[in-house]
């Protein structure tokens, strides 16, 4: 069944494509209802631009709202970077225990000029105490995800290359993602040379990670373990019952907040949920919106109601 819904959220026109695998879904009529509830909730935030992609690996349910619209990727671009690092490990171009000299000096993609990161603008100030020392690749991966370390991210991009991370994402079917550069390249930002993504592309990557189609079993397991250790859990995880495992990566810049997750309800296969938001100046409003979207999807996927955190 395919149902096309249309609505306007702020200035962004959302095409909601809802589909399901007929043999697997017991209640396909509920998908349009979910799309309607999500659209109504998004419309309650004036001016918001929001994209949602939902993939249920148990039933085949699939729902997209604005899923092909490009957003600034913020820190969600660390997912394809991690994929490329682990693929490089599998190809024996790198080792997880390989030590890298950690430097706070990077080159702008605009003109090759040097720039450095400010610990005060990074969510992981601890990494800056290790500048000038040799740090294992495994540690850089961990900090890039669980604390969203920009310094660790740029060190890994310098190691494997943004172009390789971009190629890997495209090869896996995430063909609209653009991984161009490291974090805080001010000249590139001013020139509009930004990392971008769509909710559909992040959903593709997460689904392929979960199905062990993006990496070998050991690397996929490690990636999932690290994503499960994410320490910033105020968005999608806050919309599901406490204790529910959620492997995810958040991202934020000014007036922009994202979360991309694999959610593991007890006793059934997981589902993928990606929510991208922008033009919401108050981050608490954006966070509440993502939490509510997560709650609505949880209720649809599991058939159980849940009062999200903070309610």
Short mmCIF file of C-alpha atoms in Angstrom, two decimals:
data_model
loop_
_atom_site.label_atom_id
_atom_site.label_comp_id
_atom_site.label_asym_id
_atom_site.label_seq_id
_atom_site.Cartn_x
_atom_site.Cartn_y
_atom_site.Cartn_z
CA UNK A 1 0.00 0.00 0.00
CA UNK A 2 1.28 3.49 -0.83
CA UNK A 3 -0.35 6.63 0.52
CA UNK A 4 0.82 10.12 -0.39
CA UNK A 5 0.15 12.89 2.11
CA UNK A 6 1.13 16.53 1.70
CA UNK A 7 1.48 19.24 4.30
CA UNK A 8 3.36 22.45 4.88
CA UNK A 9 5.62 22.82 7.90
CA UNK A 10 6.96 26.35 8.05
CA UNK A 11 8.40 27.05 4.61
CA UNK A 12 9.19 23.42 3.91
CA UNK A 13 6.75 21.36 1.87
CA UNK A 14 6.77 17.79 3.07
CA UNK A 15 5.80 14.86 0.89
CA UNK A 16 4.92 12.00 3.21
CA UNK A 17 5.46 8.66 1.54
CA UNK A 18 4.03 5.80 3.57
CA UNK A 19 4.59 2.19 2.60
CA UNK A 20 4.64 -1.26 4.07
CA UNK A 21 5.41 -4.85 3.19
CA UNK A 22 1.92 -6.41 2.90
CA UNK A 23 2.94 -9.88 4.06
CA UNK A 24 4.55 -8.59 7.24
CA UNK A 25 2.27 -5.84 8.50
CA UNK A 26 -0.78 -6.72 10.54
CA UNK A 27 -2.25 -3.20 10.67
CA UNK A 28 -1.17 -1.27 7.54
CA UNK A 29 -4.06 1.15 7.99
CA UNK A 30 -2.27 2.66 10.99
CA UNK A 31 0.60 4.10 8.92
CA UNK A 32 -1.37 7.03 7.45
CA UNK A 33 -2.58 7.77 10.98
CA UNK A 34 1.01 7.93 12.20
CA UNK A 35 1.95 10.26 9.34
CA UNK A 36 -0.97 12.52 10.22
CA UNK A 37 -0.07 12.61 13.92
CA UNK A 38 3.56 13.41 13.15
CA UNK A 39 2.62 16.15 10.70
CA UNK A 40 0.21 17.71 13.21
CA UNK A 41 2.91 17.72 15.89
CA UNK A 42 5.45 19.33 13.55
CA UNK A 43 2.96 22.00 12.49
CA UNK A 44 2.63 23.00 16.14
CA UNK A 45 6.12 24.55 15.95
CA UNK A 46 5.88 27.75 13.86
CA UNK A 47 8.54 28.05 11.18
CA UNK A 48 10.07 24.64 11.89
CA UNK A 49 11.52 22.61 9.06
CA UNK A 50 11.59 18.91 9.87
CA UNK A 51 12.38 15.65 8.12
CA UNK A 52 11.54 12.19 9.46
CA UNK A 53 12.42 8.69 8.23
CA UNK A 54 11.13 5.56 9.95
CA UNK A 55 11.98 1.97 9.00
CA UNK A 56 10.62 -0.97 10.99
CA UNK A 57 12.84 -4.01 10.56
CA UNK A 58 10.19 -6.22 12.17
CA UNK A 59 7.22 -5.35 9.96
CA UNK A 60 8.55 -3.58 6.90
CA UNK A 61 6.72 -0.36 7.80
CA UNK A 62 8.34 2.68 6.18
CA UNK A 63 7.43 6.34 6.53
CA UNK A 64 9.14 9.46 5.19
CA UNK A 65 8.41 13.14 5.76
CA UNK A 66 10.63 15.48 3.76
CA UNK A 67 13.13 12.65 3.62
CA UNK A 68 14.96 13.83 0.50
CA UNK A 69 15.46 17.42 1.68
CA UNK A 70 19.09 18.36 2.36
CA UNK A 71 19.94 19.53 5.88
CA UNK A 72 23.24 20.63 7.37
CA UNK A 73 24.48 17.31 8.73
CA UNK A 74 26.02 18.71 11.94
CA UNK A 75 27.51 15.79 13.88
CA UNK A 76 25.44 13.11 12.17
CA UNK A 77 28.22 13.14 9.54
CA UNK A 78 30.28 11.24 12.10
CA UNK A 79 28.30 8.11 11.17
CA UNK A 80 29.81 7.86 7.65
CA UNK A 81 33.22 8.82 9.05
CA UNK A 82 33.01 5.94 11.52
CA UNK A 83 31.91 3.58 8.75
CA UNK A 84 34.93 4.52 6.64
CA UNK A 85 37.34 4.11 9.55
CA UNK A 86 36.02 0.63 10.29
CA UNK A 87 36.06 -0.30 6.60
CA UNK A 88 39.68 0.83 6.50
CA UNK A 89 40.37 -1.43 9.47
CA UNK A 90 38.72 -4.33 7.67
CA UNK A 91 40.84 -3.59 4.58
CA UNK A 92 43.95 -3.51 6.82
CA UNK A 93 44.76 0.07 5.92
CA UNK A 94 44.39 0.87 9.63
CA UNK A 95 44.39 -0.92 12.97
CA UNK A 96 42.15 -0.06 15.90
CA UNK A 97 45.18 -0.08 18.18
CA UNK A 98 47.17 2.10 15.78
CA UNK A 99 48.31 5.24 17.58
CA UNK A 100 47.86 8.64 15.94
CA UNK A 101 49.67 11.80 17.02
CA UNK A 102 46.83 14.07 18.10
CA UNK A 103 47.30 17.61 16.84
CA UNK A 104 44.95 20.56 16.95
CA UNK A 105 45.85 21.88 13.53
CA UNK A 106 43.88 21.21 10.36
CA UNK A 107 43.70 22.51 6.80
CA UNK A 108 40.73 24.35 5.33
CA UNK A 109 39.34 22.75 2.20
CA UNK A 110 39.00 26.25 0.72
CA UNK A 111 42.65 27.26 0.49
CA UNK A 112 44.69 24.87 2.62
CA UNK A 113 45.19 27.43 5.38
CA UNK A 114 45.52 26.17 8.94
CA UNK A 115 42.85 26.39 11.59
CA UNK A 116 42.42 24.92 15.06
CA UNK A 117 39.50 24.00 17.27
CA UNK A 118 38.45 25.70 20.50
CA UNK A 119 37.94 23.34 23.43
CA UNK A 120 35.22 25.67 24.70
CA UNK A 121 33.15 24.99 21.59
CA UNK A 122 33.58 21.22 21.77
CA UNK A 123 31.37 18.87 23.77
CA UNK A 124 34.45 16.82 24.67
CA UNK A 125 37.06 19.08 26.27
CA UNK A 126 38.89 16.03 27.66
CA UNK A 127 40.39 15.21 24.25
CA UNK A 128 42.31 18.50 24.28
CA UNK A 129 44.34 17.31 27.27
CA UNK A 130 45.76 14.61 24.97
CA UNK A 131 46.99 16.96 22.24
CA UNK A 132 50.63 16.19 21.52
CA UNK A 133 50.28 12.56 22.58
CA UNK A 134 49.63 9.43 20.56
CA UNK A 135 46.02 8.23 20.76
CA UNK A 136 44.70 4.85 19.52
CA UNK A 137 42.22 4.92 16.65
CA UNK A 138 39.77 3.01 18.86
CA UNK A 139 39.80 5.84 21.43
CA UNK A 140 39.23 8.46 18.73
CA UNK A 141 36.23 6.50 17.43
CA UNK A 142 34.77 6.19 20.91
CA UNK A 143 35.11 9.89 21.73
CA UNK A 144 33.85 10.97 18.30
CA UNK A 145 30.55 9.21 18.98
CA UNK A 146 29.87 9.03 22.71
CA UNK A 147 30.98 12.63 23.42
CA UNK A 148 30.73 13.90 19.82
CA UNK A 149 34.35 15.06 19.99
CA UNK A 150 35.11 17.43 17.13
CA UNK A 151 38.84 17.08 17.73
CA UNK A 152 38.66 13.29 17.44
CA UNK A 153 36.48 13.65 14.33
CA UNK A 154 38.94 15.91 12.55
CA UNK A 155 41.83 13.63 13.49
CA UNK A 156 40.02 10.67 11.93
CA UNK A 157 39.06 12.62 8.82
CA UNK A 158 42.70 13.62 8.43
CA UNK A 159 43.54 9.92 8.65
CA UNK A 160 41.00 8.44 6.20
CA UNK A 161 39.86 11.44 4.16
CA UNK A 162 36.44 13.05 3.87
CA UNK A 163 36.21 11.92 0.24
CA UNK A 164 36.53 8.27 1.27
CA UNK A 165 33.81 8.64 3.90
CA UNK A 166 31.60 10.25 1.28
CA UNK A 167 32.29 7.47 -1.25
CA UNK A 168 31.54 4.79 1.33
CA UNK A 169 28.18 6.36 2.20
CA UNK A 170 27.24 6.62 -1.48
CA UNK A 171 28.31 3.03 -2.16
CA UNK A 172 25.96 1.90 0.61
CA UNK A 173 23.02 3.70 -1.00
CA UNK A 174 23.14 7.02 0.89
CA UNK A 175 23.61 8.94 -2.34
CA UNK A 176 22.62 12.43 -1.16
CA UNK A 177 24.99 12.69 1.80
CA UNK A 178 27.91 15.06 1.31
CA UNK A 179 30.92 14.60 3.59
CA UNK A 180 33.23 17.38 2.44
CA UNK A 181 35.29 18.38 5.44
CA UNK A 182 36.07 18.32 9.11
CA UNK A 183 34.36 20.35 11.80
CA UNK A 184 34.74 24.11 12.35
CA UNK A 185 36.33 24.92 8.99
CA UNK A 186 35.16 28.53 9.11
CA UNK A 187 36.27 29.44 5.59
CA UNK A 188 34.42 26.47 4.13
CA UNK A 189 31.30 27.34 6.12
CA UNK A 190 31.40 30.92 4.81
CA UNK A 191 31.75 29.56 1.28
CA UNK A 192 28.74 27.27 1.72
CA UNK A 193 30.90 24.15 1.57
CA UNK A 194 29.10 22.18 4.25
CA UNK A 195 28.47 18.57 5.14
CA UNK A 196 24.85 17.77 4.35
CA UNK A 197 22.49 14.84 4.65
CA UNK A 198 18.89 13.75 4.27
CA UNK A 199 16.91 11.75 6.79
CA UNK A 200 16.47 8.99 4.20
CA UNK A 201 20.22 8.64 3.70
CA UNK A 202 20.93 8.34 7.41
CA UNK A 203 18.16 5.75 7.65
CA UNK A 204 19.80 3.78 4.83
CA UNK A 205 23.13 3.72 6.66
CA UNK A 206 21.64 2.73 10.02
CA UNK A 207 19.53 -0.02 8.50
CA UNK A 208 22.53 -1.45 6.66
CA UNK A 209 24.62 -1.28 9.84
CA UNK A 210 21.94 -3.18 11.76
CA UNK A 211 21.58 -5.78 9.01
CA UNK A 212 25.40 -6.18 8.93
CA UNK A 213 25.42 -5.16 5.27
CA UNK A 214 27.70 -2.15 5.72
CA UNK A 215 30.48 -3.91 7.63
CA UNK A 216 31.60 -7.36 8.64
CA UNK A 217 29.95 -8.83 11.71
CA UNK A 218 32.74 -7.86 14.13
CA UNK A 219 33.00 -4.26 12.90
CA UNK A 220 29.21 -3.86 12.80
CA UNK A 221 29.02 -5.15 16.35
CA UNK A 222 31.68 -2.70 17.51
CA UNK A 223 29.97 0.21 15.78
CA UNK A 224 26.66 -0.65 17.39
CA UNK A 225 28.28 -0.99 20.82
CA UNK A 226 29.81 2.47 20.52
CA UNK A 227 26.56 4.02 19.28
CA UNK A 228 24.77 2.43 22.25
CA UNK A 229 27.20 4.20 24.59
CA UNK A 230 26.15 7.65 23.31
CA UNK A 231 26.06 10.02 26.29
CA UNK A 232 23.70 12.65 24.83
CA UNK A 233 20.31 11.01 25.20
CA UNK A 234 17.82 13.85 25.39
CA UNK A 235 16.16 13.34 22.00
CA UNK A 236 15.02 9.98 20.55
CA UNK A 237 15.95 7.94 23.67
CA UNK A 238 13.88 10.29 25.84
CA UNK A 239 10.78 9.38 23.83
CA UNK A 240 10.94 5.65 24.58
CA UNK A 241 10.68 3.78 27.90
CA UNK A 242 13.70 4.09 30.18
CA UNK A 243 16.15 1.25 29.72
CA UNK A 244 15.32 0.70 26.05
CA UNK A 245 18.62 0.33 24.14
CA UNK A 246 19.09 3.05 21.53
CA UNK A 247 22.14 3.13 19.24
CA UNK A 248 22.28 6.67 17.92
CA UNK A 249 24.14 9.82 16.95
CA UNK A 250 22.93 13.33 17.61
CA UNK A 251 23.94 16.55 15.90
CA UNK A 252 23.43 20.23 16.58
CA UNK A 253 24.41 23.66 15.34
CA UNK A 254 22.61 26.98 15.72
CA UNK A 255 18.82 26.48 15.39
CA UNK A 256 19.43 22.92 14.17
CA UNK A 257 19.03 19.67 16.11
CA UNK A 258 19.11 16.09 14.81
CA UNK A 259 19.05 12.51 16.03
CA UNK A 260 19.54 9.31 14.03
CA UNK A 261 18.84 6.07 15.87
CA UNK A 262 18.29 2.34 15.92
CA UNK A 263 15.74 1.59 18.66
CA UNK A 264 15.57 -1.88 20.23
CA UNK A 265 12.17 -2.65 21.80
CA UNK A 266 12.20 -5.75 23.97
CA UNK A 267 11.21 -9.01 22.31
CA UNK A 268 11.19 -7.88 18.69
CA UNK A 269 13.55 -6.63 15.96
CA UNK A 270 14.52 -2.95 16.06
CA UNK A 271 13.37 0.02 14.07
CA UNK A 272 15.31 2.94 12.62
CA UNK A 273 14.20 6.51 13.27
CA UNK A 274 15.87 9.67 11.96
CA UNK A 275 14.63 13.17 12.82
CA UNK A 276 16.26 16.29 11.37
CA UNK A 277 15.16 19.78 12.43
CA UNK A 278 16.13 23.35 11.61
CA UNK A 279 14.89 26.94 11.99
CA UNK A 280 13.97 26.30 15.63
CA UNK A 281 15.96 28.91 17.60
CA UNK A 282 15.08 27.48 21.02
CA UNK A 283 16.89 24.15 21.33
CA UNK A 284 14.55 23.01 24.10
CA UNK A 285 11.61 23.36 21.69
CA UNK A 286 13.43 21.32 19.04
CA UNK A 287 14.35 18.70 21.62
CA UNK A 288 10.75 18.43 22.84
CA UNK A 289 9.61 18.01 19.24
CA UNK A 290 12.06 15.16 18.60
CA UNK A 291 11.06 13.49 21.87
CA UNK A 292 7.39 13.65 20.89
CA UNK A 293 8.09 12.28 17.41
CA UNK A 294 10.04 9.45 19.02
CA UNK A 295 7.16 8.73 21.40
CA UNK A 296 4.59 8.65 18.58
CA UNK A 297 6.73 6.27 16.53
CA UNK A 298 7.31 4.05 19.57
CA UNK A 299 3.57 3.83 20.17
CA UNK A 300 2.98 2.93 16.53
CA UNK A 301 5.78 0.35 16.40
CA UNK A 302 5.03 -1.40 19.68
CA UNK A 303 1.31 -0.81 20.09
CA UNK A 304 1.95 0.49 23.61
CA UNK A 305 1.53 4.01 24.96
CA UNK A 306 4.35 5.79 26.70
CA UNK A 307 4.68 9.08 28.57
CA UNK A 308 7.93 10.63 27.36
CA UNK A 309 10.48 12.06 29.78
CA UNK A 310 9.67 15.54 30.98
CA UNK A 311 5.92 15.12 30.54
#
